Amino acid sequence: MKISLYDNDALLIVDVQNDFLPGGNLGVPEGDQIVPVINSYISLFTNAKLHVFASRDYHPADHCSFAEQGGSWPSHCVAGTRGADFAAGLNLPEDVSIISKATEQDRDAYSALEATGLNNELKQQQVKRVFVCGLATDYCVLASVRGLLQADFEVILLVDAIKGVNLTPGDSDKAIKEMLAKGAVKLTLEELEK
Ligand code: VGL
Ligand code: ZN
């Protein structure tokens, strides 16, 4: 399906940070492969003068989701560390809106809309349709898409610009199925009208 960009569209890049790339503390297999694809989407959005949002997992050093605190993940994306930085090859525009999430010690949050103000920012900018890409398909992308749909945004899922953790094989496919069943529409770069 061909899709053109309109005034009320925005791009949301979820958690494309060093710790989620291969070699990072919580590396997503092939996570680095989506960076050039996301850069192509960024160009299309900035050329169309549309806004780009980038979320980042941004935990305190003793965050409750870390194994040494009894959580289920290795320490990752600690605020102010290199692991929390956006991937070096990611060409974020100068006026990108950065959304930090899960910044409190005692709360985890997978959705970029959870206690971040993103919902309000999108509404303020009269965004109606959000194009979503990033990491990880089966965690923060899934949770963010659920949140966006629940908040009545249209969601375009950029299926060539997401990668999953797949702790259990098939998790990413399951997540994609759920997002599409809930109303997200899938899209690839070739299907976006240039
Ligand atoms: C994420 C696991 C833990 C994600 C964040 O961004 O998908 N996954 N924290
Ligand atoms: Zn996290």
PDB file of N, CA, C and O in Angstrom, residues 106-137:
ATOM      1  N   ASP A 106      12.026   3.361  40.990  1.00  0.00           N
ATOM      2  CA  ASP A 106      11.120   2.289  41.434  1.00  0.00           C
ATOM      3  C   ASP A 106      10.028   1.959  40.427  1.00  0.00           C
ATOM      4  O   ASP A 106       9.084   1.241  40.759  1.00  0.00           O
ATOM      5  N   ARG A 107      10.155   2.495  39.205  1.00  0.00           N
ATOM      6  CA  ARG A 107       9.126   2.201  38.198  1.00  0.00           C
ATOM      7  C   ARG A 107       9.772   1.900  36.864  1.00  0.00           C
ATOM      8  O   ARG A 107      10.637   2.647  36.407  1.00  0.00           O
ATOM      9  N   ASP A 108       9.327   0.831  36.209  1.00  0.00           N
ATOM     10  CA  ASP A 108       9.784   0.611  34.839  1.00  0.00           C
ATOM     11  C   ASP A 108       8.673   1.081  33.900  1.00  0.00           C
ATOM     12  O   ASP A 108       7.507   1.184  34.310  1.00  0.00           O
ATOM     13  N   ALA A 109       9.030   1.396  32.697  1.00  0.00           N
ATOM     14  CA  ALA A 109       8.046   1.824  31.706  1.00  0.00           C
ATOM     15  C   ALA A 109       8.565   1.427  30.338  1.00  0.00           C
ATOM     16  O   ALA A 109       9.686   1.783  29.970  1.00  0.00           O
ATOM     17  N   TYR A 110       7.788   0.686  29.603  1.00  0.00           N
ATOM     18  CA  TYR A 110       8.176   0.313  28.244  1.00  0.00           C
ATOM     19  C   TYR A 110       7.611   1.299  27.216  1.00  0.00           C
ATOM     20  O   TYR A 110       8.199   1.524  26.173  1.00  0.00           O
ATOM     21  N   SER A 111       6.449   1.861  27.512  1.00  0.00           N
ATOM     22  CA  SER A 111       5.807   2.741  26.542  1.00  0.00           C
ATOM     23  C   SER A 111       6.387   4.146  26.598  1.00  0.00           C
ATOM     24  O   SER A 111       6.562   4.714  27.676  1.00  0.00           O
ATOM     25  N   ALA A 112       6.639   4.713  25.415  1.00  0.00           N
ATOM     26  CA  ALA A 112       7.140   6.092  25.332  1.00  0.00           C
ATOM     27  C   ALA A 112       6.084   7.094  25.788  1.00  0.00           C
ATOM     28  O   ALA A 112       6.374   8.277  25.929  1.00  0.00           O
ATOM     29  N   LEU A 113       4.859   6.627  26.008  1.00  0.00           N
ATOM     30  CA  LEU A 113       3.803   7.528  26.479  1.00  0.00           C
ATOM     31  C   LEU A 113       3.612   7.459  27.981  1.00  0.00           C
ATOM     32  O   LEU A 113       2.847   8.244  28.543  1.00  0.00           O
ATOM     33  N   GLU A 114       4.313   6.532  28.639  1.00  0.00           N
ATOM     34  CA  GLU A 114       4.069   6.317  30.068  1.00  0.00           C
ATOM     35  C   GLU A 114       4.812   7.345  30.913  1.00  0.00           C
ATOM     36  O   GLU A 114       6.044   7.320  31.017  1.00  0.00           O
ATOM     37  N   ALA A 115       4.064   8.267  31.490  1.00  0.00           N
ATOM     38  CA  ALA A 115       4.625   9.300  32.381  1.00  0.00           C
ATOM     39  C   ALA A 115       5.710  10.137  31.714  1.00  0.00           C
ATOM     40  O   ALA A 115       6.701  10.505  32.327  1.00  0.00           O
ATOM     41  N   THR A 116       5.538  10.456  30.432  1.00  0.00           N
ATOM     42  CA  THR A 116       6.557  11.231  29.724  1.00  0.00           C
ATOM     43  C   THR A 116       6.048  12.557  29.174  1.00  0.00           C
ATOM     44  O   THR A 116       6.857  13.417  28.805  1.00  0.00           O
ATOM     45  N   GLY A 117       4.758  12.704  29.031  1.00  0.00           N
ATOM     46  CA  GLY A 117       4.241  13.920  28.406  1.00  0.00           C
ATOM     47  C   GLY A 117       4.178  13.841  26.892  1.00  0.00           C
ATOM     48  O   GLY A 117       3.762  14.794  26.231  1.00  0.00           O
ATOM     49  N   LEU A 118       4.588  12.709  26.309  1.00  0.00           N
ATOM     50  CA  LEU A 118       4.568  12.589  24.840  1.00  0.00           C
ATOM     51  C   LEU A 118       3.151  12.733  24.288  1.00  0.00           C
ATOM     52  O   LEU A 118       2.941  13.397  23.269  1.00  0.00           O
ATOM     53  N   ASN A 119       2.198  12.113  24.958  1.00  0.00           N
ATOM     54  CA  ASN A 119       0.802  12.211  24.527  1.00  0.00           C
ATOM     55  C   ASN A 119       0.403  13.683  24.365  1.00  0.00           C
ATOM     56  O   ASN A 119      -0.138  14.089  23.330  1.00  0.00           O
ATOM     57  N   ASN A 120       0.701  14.503  25.369  1.00  0.00           N
ATOM     58  CA  ASN A 120       0.353  15.923  25.316  1.00  0.00           C
ATOM     59  C   ASN A 120       1.094  16.657  24.206  1.00  0.00           C
ATOM     60  O   ASN A 120       0.516  17.485  23.506  1.00  0.00           O
ATOM     61  N   GLU A 121       2.374  16.338  24.050  1.00  0.00           N
ATOM     62  CA  GLU A 121       3.159  16.995  22.993  1.00  0.00           C
ATOM     63  C   GLU A 121       2.581  16.689  21.618  1.00  0.00           C
ATOM     64  O   GLU A 121       2.485  17.565  20.761  1.00  0.00           O
ATOM     65  N   LEU A 122       2.207  15.434  21.414  1.00  0.00           N
ATOM     66  CA  LEU A 122       1.629  15.042  20.122  1.00  0.00           C
ATOM     67  C   LEU A 122       0.316  15.783  19.903  1.00  0.00           C
ATOM     68  O   LEU A 122       0.048  16.293  18.809  1.00  0.00           O
ATOM     69  N   LYS A 123      -0.506  15.852  20.949  1.00  0.00           N
ATOM     70  CA  LYS A 123      -1.808  16.516  20.811  1.00  0.00           C
ATOM     71  C   LYS A 123      -1.609  18.010  20.565  1.00  0.00           C
ATOM     72  O   LYS A 123      -2.291  18.608  19.726  1.00  0.00           O
ATOM     73  N   GLN A 124      -0.646  18.611  21.296  1.00  0.00           N
ATOM     74  CA  GLN A 124      -0.369  20.038  21.125  1.00  0.00           C
ATOM     75  C   GLN A 124       0.037  20.354  19.697  1.00  0.00           C
ATOM     76  O   GLN A 124      -0.318  21.387  19.149  1.00  0.00           O
ATOM     77  N   GLN A 125       0.808  19.451  19.106  1.00  0.00           N
ATOM     78  CA  GLN A 125       1.272  19.676  17.736  1.00  0.00           C
ATOM     79  C   GLN A 125       0.270  19.159  16.712  1.00  0.00           C
ATOM     80  O   GLN A 125       0.570  19.107  15.520  1.00  0.00           O
ATOM     81  N   GLN A 126      -0.895  18.785  17.206  1.00  0.00           N
ATOM     82  CA  GLN A 126      -2.001  18.336  16.348  1.00  0.00           C
ATOM     83  C   GLN A 126      -1.625  17.146  15.478  1.00  0.00           C
ATOM     84  O   GLN A 126      -2.102  16.990  14.360  1.00  0.00           O
ATOM     85  N   VAL A 127      -0.768  16.301  16.048  1.00  0.00           N
ATOM     86  CA  VAL A 127      -0.405  15.062  15.346  1.00  0.00           C
ATOM     87  C   VAL A 127      -1.591  14.100  15.421  1.00  0.00           C
ATOM     88  O   VAL A 127      -2.232  13.964  16.464  1.00  0.00           O
ATOM     89  N   LYS A 128      -1.883  13.487  14.284  1.00  0.00           N
ATOM     90  CA  LYS A 128      -2.962  12.500  14.257  1.00  0.00           C
ATOM     91  C   LYS A 128      -2.435  11.109  13.939  1.00  0.00           C
ATOM     92  O   LYS A 128      -2.979  10.105  14.359  1.00  0.00           O
ATOM     93  N   ARG A 129      -1.328  11.082  13.153  1.00  0.00           N
ATOM     94  CA  ARG A 129      -0.815   9.792  12.707  1.00  0.00           C
ATOM     95  C   ARG A 129       0.664   9.705  13.076  1.00  0.00           C
ATOM     96  O   ARG A 129       1.437  10.614  12.764  1.00  0.00           O
ATOM     97  N   VAL A 130       1.031   8.620  13.745  1.00  0.00           N
ATOM     98  CA  VAL A 130       2.408   8.469  14.215  1.00  0.00           C
ATOM     99  C   VAL A 130       3.047   7.275  13.516  1.00  0.00           C
ATOM    100  O   VAL A 130       2.513   6.162  13.542  1.00  0.00           O
ATOM    101  N   PHE A 131       4.180   7.514  12.871  1.00  0.00           N
ATOM    102  CA  PHE A 131       4.962   6.467  12.217  1.00  0.00           C
ATOM    103  C   PHE A 131       5.991   5.985  13.227  1.00  0.00           C
ATOM    104  O   PHE A 131       6.791   6.782  13.720  1.00  0.00           O
ATOM    105  N   VAL A 132       5.968   4.681  13.541  1.00  0.00           N
ATOM    106  CA  VAL A 132       6.776   4.173  14.651  1.00  0.00           C
ATOM    107  C   VAL A 132       7.851   3.208  14.148  1.00  0.00           C
ATOM    108  O   VAL A 132       7.577   2.296  13.355  1.00  0.00           O
ATOM    109  N   CYS A 133       9.089   3.424  14.638  1.00  0.00           N
ATOM    110  CA  CYS A 133      10.187   2.516  14.330  1.00  0.00           C
ATOM    111  C   CYS A 133      11.067   2.399  15.569  1.00  0.00           C
ATOM    112  O   CYS A 133      10.832   3.078  16.565  1.00  0.00           O
ATOM    113  N   GLY A 134      12.068   1.514  15.538  1.00  0.00           N
ATOM    114  CA  GLY A 134      13.024   1.445  16.635  1.00  0.00           C
ATOM    115  C   GLY A 134      13.108   0.091  17.321  1.00  0.00           C
ATOM    116  O   GLY A 134      12.806  -0.957  16.757  1.00  0.00           O
ATOM    117  N   LEU A 135      13.507   0.130  18.600  1.00  0.00           N
ATOM    118  CA  LEU A 135      13.838  -1.062  19.379  1.00  0.00           C
ATOM    119  C   LEU A 135      13.089  -1.030  20.715  1.00  0.00           C
ATOM    120  O   LEU A 135      12.897   0.052  21.269  1.00  0.00           O
ATOM    121  N   ALA A 136      12.724  -2.113  21.270  1.00  0.00           N
ATOM    122  CA  ALA A 136      12.696  -3.404  20.620  1.00  0.00           C
ATOM    123  C   ALA A 136      11.239  -3.740  20.258  1.00  0.00           C
ATOM    124  O   ALA A 136      10.333  -3.415  21.012  1.00  0.00           O
ATOM    125  N   THR A 137      11.063  -4.409  19.132  1.00  0.00           N
ATOM    126  CA  THR A 137       9.721  -4.715  18.635  1.00  0.00           C
ATOM    127  C   THR A 137       8.823  -5.313  19.706  1.00  0.00           C
ATOM    128  O   THR A 137       7.653  -4.928  19.837  1.00  0.00           O
TER     129      THR A 137
END
